[in-house]
Amino acid sequence: MAIIYISIGSNQDAARQIRYGVQRLDEMFSHLKLSKVYESEAVGFEGDNFLNLVARAETQLTIAQVEQIFKAIEKEAGRRRDVPKFSDRALDIDLLLYDDVICEQPIHLPRGEILHHAFVLQPLAEIEPQRKHPVINKTYQELWQAFSKKEQQKLWAIEFDWQQQ
C-alpha cells in the first residue's frame, strides 16, 4: 500500500465542492485522514477566497491511476481546463506525495507547491509534522516554521460543516 497526500481546493461554491471532492476520494481510497479546512485569498489573480485542505490516504493504485481518478473527479465537479492557470477553480485535486517517490513522470513528485504555497504546506505540516520531505530532508513542521511567505500568503483555519448540503 502506498501512502499518498492530496491537496484539495476550490473557490467556486467552495464548501459544496470540497464536500463532494472529499466524499469521492473517500470512495476511491482507504484510510482517508483530513487536515483542517483553511480559507485564503486567491493567489495570482483576483477572485473569491479559496478553501483548501490536505488529505492523507492509502492506495494500491499507481501514480498514473491516481492522477486519472483525480482528473475524473475534477471533471465531474465541473473543472474547466480551457481557462488560465491562475483562475477560479470549481475543484482542484493534486497529488503532493506518493510515499517518498521522487519522479518527473507521469507527474513531478514531490509536487513543488509544497515548498511554495502556505495553503499546501500548513495543512500538510498539520497532519504529518514529523514526516520528512523526500528531497529537502526536513520535516514538514520544520519547513512550515521556516516558511518565509506567511505574511504574503495569509490563511486561516475555519469551522467547516461536513454535513451541510
Coordinates of C-alpha atoms in Angstrom, one line a residue:
M1 CA 0.0 0.0 0.0
A2 CA 1.3 3.4 -0.9
I3 CA 0.6 6.4 1.3
I4 CA -0.5 9.4 -0.7
Y5 CA -1.0 13.1 0.2
I6 CA -3.6 15.1 -1.7
S7 CA -4.2 18.8 -1.9
I8 CA -7.9 19.8 -2.3
G9 CA -9.1 23.3 -3.1
S10 CA -12.0 25.3 -4.5
N11 CA -13.2 28.9 -4.8
Q12 CA -16.4 28.3 -6.7
D13 CA -19.3 27.1 -4.5
A14 CA -16.3 26.0 -2.4
A15 CA -17.9 24.4 0.6
R16 CA -20.1 22.1 -1.6
Q17 CA -17.2 21.3 -3.9
I18 CA -14.9 20.4 -1.0
R19 CA -17.5 18.1 0.5
Y20 CA -18.0 16.5 -3.0
G21 CA -14.3 16.0 -3.6
V22 CA -13.6 14.5 -0.2
Q23 CA -16.7 12.2 -0.5
R24 CA -15.4 10.9 -3.9
L25 CA -11.8 10.5 -2.5
D26 CA -13.2 8.6 0.4
E27 CA -15.0 6.2 -2.0
M28 CA -11.8 5.6 -4.1
F29 CA -9.1 5.4 -1.4
S30 CA -8.7 3.9 2.1
H31 CA -8.0 5.4 5.5
L32 CA -8.6 9.0 4.5
K33 CA -7.3 11.5 7.0
L34 CA -8.0 15.2 6.6
S35 CA -6.4 18.4 7.8
K36 CA -8.5 21.3 8.9
V37 CA -10.1 23.3 6.2
Y38 CA -8.3 26.6 5.6
E39 CA -9.5 29.8 3.9
S40 CA -7.2 32.0 1.9
E41 CA -7.2 34.8 -0.6
A42 CA -6.8 33.9 -4.3
V43 CA -3.1 33.7 -5.4
G44 CA -2.1 35.1 -8.7
F45 CA -5.5 36.6 -9.7
E46 CA -8.5 38.5 -8.4
G47 CA -11.2 36.0 -7.3
D48 CA -13.2 34.7 -4.4
N49 CA -11.4 33.2 -1.4
F50 CA -10.3 29.6 -1.6
L51 CA -11.0 26.7 0.7
N52 CA -8.1 24.3 0.9
L53 CA -7.1 21.2 2.9
V54 CA -4.7 18.3 2.6
A55 CA -5.7 14.6 2.8
R56 CA -3.7 11.5 3.6
A57 CA -4.9 8.2 2.1
E58 CA -3.7 4.7 1.2
T59 CA -3.9 3.1 -2.2
Q60 CA -2.6 0.1 -4.3
L61 CA -3.0 2.1 -7.5
T62 CA -0.1 3.5 -9.5
I63 CA 0.7 7.2 -9.7
A64 CA -0.8 7.4 -13.2
Q65 CA -4.0 5.7 -12.0
V66 CA -4.3 8.1 -9.0
E67 CA -3.9 11.0 -11.3
Q68 CA -6.6 9.7 -13.7
I69 CA -9.0 9.4 -10.7
F70 CA -8.3 13.0 -9.6
K71 CA -8.9 14.3 -13.1
A72 CA -12.2 12.4 -13.4
I73 CA -13.4 13.8 -10.0
E74 CA -12.4 17.3 -11.0
K75 CA -14.3 16.9 -14.3
E76 CA -17.4 15.6 -12.5
A77 CA -17.3 18.7 -10.3
G78 CA -17.2 21.0 -13.3
R79 CA -13.5 21.8 -13.5
R80 CA -12.6 23.5 -16.8
R81 CA -9.2 23.1 -18.4
D82 CA -9.6 25.8 -21.0
V83 CA -9.0 28.7 -18.6
P84 CA -5.8 30.4 -17.5
K85 CA -3.7 28.6 -14.8
F86 CA -4.4 31.3 -12.3
S87 CA -8.2 31.5 -12.3
D88 CA -11.3 30.4 -10.4
R89 CA -11.5 26.7 -9.7
A90 CA -14.6 24.5 -9.2
L91 CA -12.4 21.8 -7.7
D92 CA -8.6 21.3 -7.8
I93 CA -7.2 17.9 -6.6
D94 CA -3.4 17.5 -6.8
L95 CA -1.2 14.6 -5.8
L96 CA 1.5 16.0 -3.5
L97 CA 3.4 12.9 -2.4
Y98 CA 3.3 9.2 -3.3
D99 CA 5.2 7.5 -0.5
D100 CA 8.7 9.1 -0.8
V101 CA 8.8 8.7 -4.6
I102 CA 10.9 11.3 -6.5
C103 CA 10.0 11.4 -10.2
E104 CA 9.3 13.6 -13.2
Q105 CA 6.9 11.1 -15.0
P106 CA 4.0 10.6 -15.1
I107 CA 4.0 13.8 -12.9
H108 CA 6.6 15.7 -10.9
L109 CA 6.8 14.4 -7.4
P110 CA 7.1 15.6 -4.7
R111 CA 4.9 18.4 -6.0
G112 CA 6.7 21.8 -6.0
E113 CA 3.7 23.6 -4.4
I114 CA 4.6 22.0 -1.1
L115 CA 7.5 24.4 -0.7
H116 CA 5.9 27.5 -2.2
H117 CA 2.3 27.7 -1.1
A118 CA 1.1 28.2 2.5
F119 CA -2.3 26.6 1.7
V120 CA -0.4 23.3 0.9
L121 CA 2.4 23.4 3.4
Q122 CA 0.5 24.4 6.5
P123 CA -2.2 21.7 6.3
L124 CA 0.5 19.1 5.3
A125 CA 2.5 20.1 8.4
E126 CA -0.6 19.8 10.5
I127 CA -1.4 16.2 9.5
E128 CA 2.2 15.0 9.1
P129 CA 4.5 17.2 11.2
Q130 CA 7.3 14.7 11.6
R131 CA 7.3 13.3 8.1
K132 CA 10.3 14.4 6.0
H133 CA 10.2 15.9 2.6
P134 CA 12.0 13.3 0.4
V135 CA 14.3 15.9 -1.3
I136 CA 14.8 18.6 1.3
N137 CA 15.1 16.0 4.1
K138 CA 13.4 18.4 6.6
T139 CA 10.1 17.7 8.4
Y140 CA 7.0 19.4 7.2
Q141 CA 6.8 21.1 10.6
E142 CA 10.4 22.5 10.2
L143 CA 9.5 23.6 6.6
W144 CA 6.4 25.4 7.8
Q145 CA 8.2 27.1 10.7
A146 CA 10.8 28.4 8.3
F147 CA 8.3 29.3 5.6
S148 CA 9.1 32.9 4.6
K149 CA 5.9 33.9 2.8
K150 CA 3.5 33.6 5.8
E151 CA 2.8 37.4 5.7
Q152 CA 2.1 37.4 1.9
Q153 CA 0.1 34.2 1.9
K154 CA -2.3 34.5 4.8
L155 CA -4.6 31.7 5.5
W156 CA -6.8 30.8 8.5
A157 CA -8.5 27.6 9.7
I158 CA -12.3 27.7 9.6
E159 CA -15.1 25.7 11.1
F160 CA -16.3 23.5 8.3
D161 CA -19.7 21.9 8.2
W162 CA -19.2 18.5 6.6
Q163 CA -22.9 17.6 6.8
Q164 CA -24.4 20.6 5.1
Q165 CA -25.7 20.1 1.6

